[in-house]
Coordinates of C-alpha atoms and ligand atoms in Angstrom, one line a residue:
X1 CA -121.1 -205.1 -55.1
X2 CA -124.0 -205.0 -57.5
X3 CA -126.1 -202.3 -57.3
X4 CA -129.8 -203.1 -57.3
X5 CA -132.4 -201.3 -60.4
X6 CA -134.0 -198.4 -59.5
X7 CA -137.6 -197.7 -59.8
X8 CA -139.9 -195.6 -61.5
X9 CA -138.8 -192.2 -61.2
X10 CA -141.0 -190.1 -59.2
X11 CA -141.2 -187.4 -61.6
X12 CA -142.0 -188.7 -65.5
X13 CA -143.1 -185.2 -66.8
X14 CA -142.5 -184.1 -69.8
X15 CA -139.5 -181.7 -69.4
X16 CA -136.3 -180.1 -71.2
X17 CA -133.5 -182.6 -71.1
X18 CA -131.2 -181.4 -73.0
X19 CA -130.4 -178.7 -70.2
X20 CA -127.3 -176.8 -69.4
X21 CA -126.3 -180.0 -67.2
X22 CA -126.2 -182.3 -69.8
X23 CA -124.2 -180.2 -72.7
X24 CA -123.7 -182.7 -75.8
X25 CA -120.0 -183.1 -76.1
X26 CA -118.1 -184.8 -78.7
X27 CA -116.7 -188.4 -77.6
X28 CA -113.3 -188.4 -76.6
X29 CA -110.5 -190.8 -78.5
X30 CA -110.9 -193.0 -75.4
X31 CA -114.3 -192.6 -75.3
X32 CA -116.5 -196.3 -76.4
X33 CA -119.7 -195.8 -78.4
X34 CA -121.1 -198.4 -80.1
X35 CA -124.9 -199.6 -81.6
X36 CA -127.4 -198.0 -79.8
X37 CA -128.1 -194.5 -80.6
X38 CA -130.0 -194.4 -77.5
X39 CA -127.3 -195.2 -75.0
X40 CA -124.8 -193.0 -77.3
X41 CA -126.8 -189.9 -76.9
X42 CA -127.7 -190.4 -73.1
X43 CA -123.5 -190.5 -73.0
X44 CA -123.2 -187.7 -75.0
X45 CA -124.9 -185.6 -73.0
X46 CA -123.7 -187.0 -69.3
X47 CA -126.6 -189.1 -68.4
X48 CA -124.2 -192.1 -68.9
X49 CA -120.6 -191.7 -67.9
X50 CA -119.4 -189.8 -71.2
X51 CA -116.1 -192.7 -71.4
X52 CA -119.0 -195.5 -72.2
X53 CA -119.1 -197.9 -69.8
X54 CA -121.3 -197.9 -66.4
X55 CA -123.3 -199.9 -64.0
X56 CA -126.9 -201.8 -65.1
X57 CA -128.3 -199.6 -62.8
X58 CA -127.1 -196.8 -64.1
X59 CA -128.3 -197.5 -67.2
X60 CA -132.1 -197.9 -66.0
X61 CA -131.5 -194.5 -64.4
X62 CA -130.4 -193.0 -67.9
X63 CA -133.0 -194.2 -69.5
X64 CA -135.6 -193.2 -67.4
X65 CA -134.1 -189.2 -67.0
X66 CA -133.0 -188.7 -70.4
X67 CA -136.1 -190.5 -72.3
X68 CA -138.6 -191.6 -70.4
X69 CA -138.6 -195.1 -71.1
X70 CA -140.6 -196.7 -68.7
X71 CA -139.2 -198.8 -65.6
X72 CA -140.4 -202.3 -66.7
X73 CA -139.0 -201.9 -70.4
X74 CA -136.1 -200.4 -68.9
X75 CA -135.1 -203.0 -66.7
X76 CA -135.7 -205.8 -69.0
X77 CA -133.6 -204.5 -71.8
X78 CA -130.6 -203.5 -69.4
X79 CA -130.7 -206.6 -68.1
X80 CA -131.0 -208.8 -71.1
X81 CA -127.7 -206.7 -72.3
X82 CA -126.1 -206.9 -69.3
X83 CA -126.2 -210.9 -68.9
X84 CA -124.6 -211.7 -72.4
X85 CA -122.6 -208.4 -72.4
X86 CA -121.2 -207.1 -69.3
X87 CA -118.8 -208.0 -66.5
X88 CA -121.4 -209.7 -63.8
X89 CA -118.8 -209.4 -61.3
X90 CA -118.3 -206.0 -61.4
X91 CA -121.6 -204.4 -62.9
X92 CA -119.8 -202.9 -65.3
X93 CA -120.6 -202.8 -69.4
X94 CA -119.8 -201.6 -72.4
X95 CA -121.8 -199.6 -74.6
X96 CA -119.6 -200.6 -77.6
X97 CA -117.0 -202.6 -77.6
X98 CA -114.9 -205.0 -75.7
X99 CA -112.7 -202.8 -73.3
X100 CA -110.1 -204.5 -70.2
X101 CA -111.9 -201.3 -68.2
X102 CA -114.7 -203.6 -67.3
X103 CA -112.8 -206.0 -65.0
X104 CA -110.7 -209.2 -65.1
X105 CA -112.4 -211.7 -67.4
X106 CA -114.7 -214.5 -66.5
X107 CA -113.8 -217.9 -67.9
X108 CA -114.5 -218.8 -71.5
X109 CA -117.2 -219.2 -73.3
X110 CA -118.3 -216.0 -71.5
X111 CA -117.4 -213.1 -74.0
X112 CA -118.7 -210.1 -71.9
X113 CA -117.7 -207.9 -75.7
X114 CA -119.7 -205.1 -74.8
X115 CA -123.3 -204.4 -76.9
X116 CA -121.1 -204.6 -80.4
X117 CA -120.9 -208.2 -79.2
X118 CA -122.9 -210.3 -82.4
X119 CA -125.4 -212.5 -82.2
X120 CA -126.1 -212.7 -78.0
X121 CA -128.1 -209.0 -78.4
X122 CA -126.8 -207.1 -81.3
X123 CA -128.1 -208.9 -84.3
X124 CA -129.0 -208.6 -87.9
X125 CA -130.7 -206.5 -90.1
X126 CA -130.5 -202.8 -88.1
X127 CA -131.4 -199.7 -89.5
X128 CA -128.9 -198.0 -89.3
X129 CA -126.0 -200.5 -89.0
X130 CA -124.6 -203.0 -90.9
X131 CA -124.6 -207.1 -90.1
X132 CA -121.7 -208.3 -88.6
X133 CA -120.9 -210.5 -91.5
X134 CA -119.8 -207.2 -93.6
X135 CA -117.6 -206.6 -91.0
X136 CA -119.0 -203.1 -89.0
X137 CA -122.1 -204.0 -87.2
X138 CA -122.2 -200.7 -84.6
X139 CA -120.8 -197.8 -86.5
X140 CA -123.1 -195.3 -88.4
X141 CA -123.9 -195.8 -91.9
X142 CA -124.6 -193.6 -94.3
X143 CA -125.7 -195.6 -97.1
X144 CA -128.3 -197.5 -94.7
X145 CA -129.1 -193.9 -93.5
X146 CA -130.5 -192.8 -97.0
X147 CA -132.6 -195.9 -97.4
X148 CA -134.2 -194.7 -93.6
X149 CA -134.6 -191.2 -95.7
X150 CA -135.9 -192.9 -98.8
X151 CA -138.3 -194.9 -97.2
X152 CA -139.5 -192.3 -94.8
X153 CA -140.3 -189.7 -98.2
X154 CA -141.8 -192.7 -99.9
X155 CA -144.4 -194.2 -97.1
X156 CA -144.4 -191.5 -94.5
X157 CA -145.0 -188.3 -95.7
X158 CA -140.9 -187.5 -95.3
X159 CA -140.9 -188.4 -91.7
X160 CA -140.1 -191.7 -89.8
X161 CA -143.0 -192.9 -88.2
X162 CA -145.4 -195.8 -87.7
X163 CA -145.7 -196.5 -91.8
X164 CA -142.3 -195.7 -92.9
X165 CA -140.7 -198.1 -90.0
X166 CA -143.3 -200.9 -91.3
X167 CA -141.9 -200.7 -94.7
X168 CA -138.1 -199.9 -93.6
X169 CA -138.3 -203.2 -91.2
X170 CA -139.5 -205.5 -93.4
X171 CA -136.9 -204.2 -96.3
X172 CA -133.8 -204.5 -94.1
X173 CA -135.0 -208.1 -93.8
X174 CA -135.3 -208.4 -97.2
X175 CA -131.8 -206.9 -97.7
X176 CA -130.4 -209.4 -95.1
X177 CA -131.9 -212.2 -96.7
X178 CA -130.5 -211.7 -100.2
X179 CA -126.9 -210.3 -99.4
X180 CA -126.0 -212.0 -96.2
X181 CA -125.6 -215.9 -96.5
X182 CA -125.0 -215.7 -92.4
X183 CA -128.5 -214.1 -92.0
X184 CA -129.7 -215.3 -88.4
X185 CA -133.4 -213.5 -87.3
X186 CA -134.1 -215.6 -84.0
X187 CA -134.9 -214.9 -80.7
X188 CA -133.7 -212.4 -79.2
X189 CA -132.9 -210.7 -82.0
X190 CA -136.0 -211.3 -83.6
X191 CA -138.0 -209.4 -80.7
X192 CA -135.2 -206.8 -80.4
X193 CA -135.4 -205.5 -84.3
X194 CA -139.5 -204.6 -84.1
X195 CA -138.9 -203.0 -81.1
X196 CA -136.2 -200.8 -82.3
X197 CA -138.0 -199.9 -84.9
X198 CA -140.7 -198.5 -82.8
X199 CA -138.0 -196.8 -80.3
X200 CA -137.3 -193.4 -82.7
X201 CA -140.8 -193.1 -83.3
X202 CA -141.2 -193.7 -79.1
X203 CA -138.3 -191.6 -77.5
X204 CA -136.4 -189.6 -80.2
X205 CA -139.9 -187.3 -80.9
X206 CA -139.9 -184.6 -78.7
X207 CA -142.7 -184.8 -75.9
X208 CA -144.5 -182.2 -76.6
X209 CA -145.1 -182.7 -80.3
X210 CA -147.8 -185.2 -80.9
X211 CA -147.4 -186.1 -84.6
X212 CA -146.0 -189.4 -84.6
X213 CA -143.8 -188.0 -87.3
X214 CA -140.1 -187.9 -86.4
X215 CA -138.1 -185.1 -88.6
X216 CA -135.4 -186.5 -90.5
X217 CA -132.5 -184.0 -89.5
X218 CA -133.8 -184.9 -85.7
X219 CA -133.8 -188.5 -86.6
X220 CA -129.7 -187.7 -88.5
X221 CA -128.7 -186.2 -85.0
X222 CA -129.7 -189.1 -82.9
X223 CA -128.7 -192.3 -85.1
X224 CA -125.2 -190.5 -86.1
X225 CA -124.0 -188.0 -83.5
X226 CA -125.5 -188.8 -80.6
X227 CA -127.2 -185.8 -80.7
X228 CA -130.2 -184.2 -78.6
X229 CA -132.2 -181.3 -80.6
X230 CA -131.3 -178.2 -78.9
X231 CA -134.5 -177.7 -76.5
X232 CA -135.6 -181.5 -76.4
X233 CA -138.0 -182.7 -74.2
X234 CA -138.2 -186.3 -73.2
X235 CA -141.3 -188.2 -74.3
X236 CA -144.4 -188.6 -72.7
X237 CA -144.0 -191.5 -70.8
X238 CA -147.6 -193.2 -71.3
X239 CA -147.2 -193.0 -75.4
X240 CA -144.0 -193.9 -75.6
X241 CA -144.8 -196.8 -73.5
X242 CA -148.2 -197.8 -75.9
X243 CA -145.7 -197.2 -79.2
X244 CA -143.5 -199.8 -78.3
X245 CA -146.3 -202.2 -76.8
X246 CA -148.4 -202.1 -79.6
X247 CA -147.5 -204.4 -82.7
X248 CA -148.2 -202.6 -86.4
X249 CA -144.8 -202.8 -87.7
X250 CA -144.8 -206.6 -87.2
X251 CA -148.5 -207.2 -88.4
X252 CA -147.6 -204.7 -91.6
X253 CA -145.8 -207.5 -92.9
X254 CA -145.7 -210.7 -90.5
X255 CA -142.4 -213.0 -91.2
X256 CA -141.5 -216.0 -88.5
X257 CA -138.5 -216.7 -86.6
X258 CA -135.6 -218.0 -89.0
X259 CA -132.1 -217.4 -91.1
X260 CA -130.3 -217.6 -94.2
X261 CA -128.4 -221.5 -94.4
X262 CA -124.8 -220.3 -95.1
X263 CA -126.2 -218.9 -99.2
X264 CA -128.4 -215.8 -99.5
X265 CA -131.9 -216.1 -100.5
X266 CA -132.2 -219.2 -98.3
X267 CA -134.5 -218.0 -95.4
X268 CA -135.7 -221.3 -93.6
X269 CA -138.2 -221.0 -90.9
X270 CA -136.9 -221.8 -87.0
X271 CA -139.5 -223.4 -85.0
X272 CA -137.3 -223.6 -82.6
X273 CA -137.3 -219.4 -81.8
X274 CA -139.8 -217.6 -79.8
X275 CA -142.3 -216.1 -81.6
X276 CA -145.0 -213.3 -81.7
X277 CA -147.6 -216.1 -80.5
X278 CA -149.0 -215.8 -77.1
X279 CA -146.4 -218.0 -75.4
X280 CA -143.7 -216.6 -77.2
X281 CA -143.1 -214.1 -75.0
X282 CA -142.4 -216.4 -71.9
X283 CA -140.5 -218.7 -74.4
X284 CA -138.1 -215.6 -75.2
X285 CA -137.4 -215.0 -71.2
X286 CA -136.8 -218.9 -70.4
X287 CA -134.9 -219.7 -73.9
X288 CA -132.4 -216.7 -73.1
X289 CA -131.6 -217.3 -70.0
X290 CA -131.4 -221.4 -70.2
X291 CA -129.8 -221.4 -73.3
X292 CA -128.3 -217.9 -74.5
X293 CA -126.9 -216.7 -70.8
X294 CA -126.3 -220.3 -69.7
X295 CA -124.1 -221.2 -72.8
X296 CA -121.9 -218.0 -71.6
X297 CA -121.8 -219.3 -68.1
X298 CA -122.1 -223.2 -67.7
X299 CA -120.3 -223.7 -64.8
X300 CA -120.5 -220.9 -62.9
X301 CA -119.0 -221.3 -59.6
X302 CA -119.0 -218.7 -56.4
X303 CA -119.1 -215.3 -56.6
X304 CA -119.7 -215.6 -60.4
X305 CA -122.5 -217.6 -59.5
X306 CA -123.9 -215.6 -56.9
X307 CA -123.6 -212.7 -59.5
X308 CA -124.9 -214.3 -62.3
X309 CA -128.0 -215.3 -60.0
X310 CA -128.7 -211.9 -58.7
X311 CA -128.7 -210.4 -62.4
X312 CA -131.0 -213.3 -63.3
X313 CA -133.3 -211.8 -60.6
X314 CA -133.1 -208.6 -61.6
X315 CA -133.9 -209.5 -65.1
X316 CA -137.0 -211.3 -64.3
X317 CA -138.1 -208.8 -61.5
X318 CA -138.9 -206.7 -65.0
X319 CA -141.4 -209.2 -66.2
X320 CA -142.5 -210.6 -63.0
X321 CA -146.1 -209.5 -63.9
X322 CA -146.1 -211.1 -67.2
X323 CA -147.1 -214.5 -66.1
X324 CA -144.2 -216.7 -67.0
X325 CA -142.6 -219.2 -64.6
X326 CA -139.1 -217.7 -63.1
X327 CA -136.0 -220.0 -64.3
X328 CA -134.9 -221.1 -60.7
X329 CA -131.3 -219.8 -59.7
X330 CA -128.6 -222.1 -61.0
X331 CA -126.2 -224.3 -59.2
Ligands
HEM401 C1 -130.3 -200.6 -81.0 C2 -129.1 -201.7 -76.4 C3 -132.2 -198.3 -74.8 C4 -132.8 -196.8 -79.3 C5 -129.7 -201.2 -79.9 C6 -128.7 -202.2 -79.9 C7 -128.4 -202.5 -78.6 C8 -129.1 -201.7 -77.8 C9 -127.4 -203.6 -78.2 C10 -128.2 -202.9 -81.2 C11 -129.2 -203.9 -81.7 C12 -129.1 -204.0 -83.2 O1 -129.5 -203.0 -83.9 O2 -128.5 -204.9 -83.7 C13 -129.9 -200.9 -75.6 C14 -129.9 -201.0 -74.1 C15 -130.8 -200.1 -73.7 C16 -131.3 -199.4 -74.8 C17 -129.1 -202.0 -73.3 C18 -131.2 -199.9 -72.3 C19 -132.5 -199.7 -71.9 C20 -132.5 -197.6 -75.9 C21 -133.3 -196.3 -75.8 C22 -133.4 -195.9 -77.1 C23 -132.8 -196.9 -77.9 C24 -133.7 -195.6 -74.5 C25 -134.1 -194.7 -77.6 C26 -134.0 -193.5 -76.9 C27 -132.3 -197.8 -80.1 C28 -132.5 -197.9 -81.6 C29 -131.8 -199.0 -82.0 C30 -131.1 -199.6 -80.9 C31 -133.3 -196.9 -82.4 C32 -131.7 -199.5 -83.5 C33 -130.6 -198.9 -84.2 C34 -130.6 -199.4 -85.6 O3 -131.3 -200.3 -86.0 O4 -129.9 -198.7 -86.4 N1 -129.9 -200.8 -78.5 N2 -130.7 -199.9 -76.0 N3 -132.2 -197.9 -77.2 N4 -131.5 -198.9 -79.8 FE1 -131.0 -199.3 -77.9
MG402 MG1 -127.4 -204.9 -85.5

């Protein structure tokens, strides 16, 4: 049975999470990590089940505990991952990649890879990660690493924050668009890379500091071991919240919806993708789930169905206040 999102937590203080209940421990062999440094540290330090693969719900509880990430934002991420990632029946996903531990599989073209599935969530041009077209799109990399140091001494002062992401953003476009002929920066993915960028400076500060400035040996432990400061406090919930709202790393350097055409250096404008406009945002909900989820799952039939329905609900449940028209169920 699928168990329903939770709520706000009660208490959002800020307060020590990495505490004697949640030691970091090394993954396991058996253990699946994968792109998200968020989701890999909550595991690392038993907010998520340590072997990688839990419920939605879970997930929004995770989030919420181990950073402070705010109910709303919580839900609709989880949920966007969890319709083009995880096993619907089951309410299980992977963090990384595909594993048989998340159930039987639905029928094709569902892929349900886990989050190092390309091109449904994970996409292009990440920090801290390759593009799938070189072949490693959720491991650490060190090389992309130093340009996050190089960038971070050059524009901000030898931290990450809110003008060394503006400049590291728009380069890893750049990069994308003259060594990857496969290049795709559309909807989702083109909402998903500016907020990312904003998440370090967001969750991976400690609370109580109010600098803005995330060190680079904290922002090391997070993107490659999974790794909570000793002594970290989660954020507070009310900034992290307006970091990721706000919009200065787009409007730093403003570039539409599009993709390289199968050469590099080819970028061609999409009209087709969501955008940063004022309706783009309802245009991102109702283009996922009409065409991204619904190409996964065209003929969807009983408890699939149901499933796939009841996700849909949760999904939009996180955006019901935004003032877009709810997709109705399918049938
Ligand atoms: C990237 C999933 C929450 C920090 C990603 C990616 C996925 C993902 C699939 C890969 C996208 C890409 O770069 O191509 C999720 C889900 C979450 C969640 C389902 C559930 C709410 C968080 C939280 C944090 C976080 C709470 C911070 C504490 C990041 C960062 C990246 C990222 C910084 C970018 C990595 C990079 O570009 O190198 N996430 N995430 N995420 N996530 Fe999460
Ligand atoms: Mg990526």
């Amino acid at each position: 049975t699928l168990q329903p999102p939770p709520g706000q937590n009660k208490d959002t203080s800020v307060k020590l999470v990495n505490d004697a209940a949640h030691p970091w421990i090394a993954p396991g062999k058996n253990d699946i990590r994968g792109p998200c440094p968020g989701l890999n540290t909550l595991a690392n330090h038993g907010y998520l089940p340590r072997n990688g693969i839990a419920r939605p719900s879970q997930v929004v509880e995770a989030v919420q505990e181990g950073f402070n990430m705010e109910n709303n934002l919580a839900r609709f991420v989880t949920y966007a991952a969890h319709l083009v990632d995880g096993n619907l029946v089951t309410d299980l996903l992977s963090i990384g990649g595909k594993t048989g531990a998340t159930g039987p599989n639905p029928p094709q073209p569902a892929i349900v890879g886990g989050l190092d599935t390309h091109a449904v969530f994970e996409g292009d041009a990440s920090m801290t990660r390759g593009d799938a077209f070189f072949g490693d799109n959720h491991s650490f990399n060190e090389t992309l690493f130093q340009e996050l140091v190089s960038f971070s001494m050059k524009f901000g002062g030898g931290f990450y924050n809110v003008a060394s992401a503006s400049e590291l953003r728009f380069q890893r476009i750049q990069d994308s668009i003259a060594t990857n002929p496969q290049f795709s920066f559309i909807s989702p993915r083109y909402y998903t890379a500016y907020a990312e960028s904003a998440f370090p400076i967001a969750f991976f500060i400690d609370g109580r500091d109010t600098s803005g400035n995330l060190n680079l040996d904290v922002a090391r432990s997070f993107f490659q071991n999974g790794k909570m400061p000793a002594g970290f406090h989660r954020a507070n919930i009310t900034t992290a919240a307006d970091v990721v709202n706000n919009a200065p790393i787009f409007e730093a350097h403003p570039i539409q919806p599009g993709g390289n055409n199968g050469t590099v250096n080819s970028y061609t404008l999409d009209p087709d993708s969501a955008d940063f406009s004022p309706s783009g945002f309802c245009k991102l909900y109702t283009d996922f789930v009409t065409k991204t989820v619904r190409g996964l799952y065209p003929t969807a039939k009983g408890p699939l169905l149901t499933a796939l329905n009841t996700n849909l609900g949760f999904f939009f449940g996180a955006i019901a206040d935004q003032g877009c028209t709810q997709v109705p169920p399918f049938v």
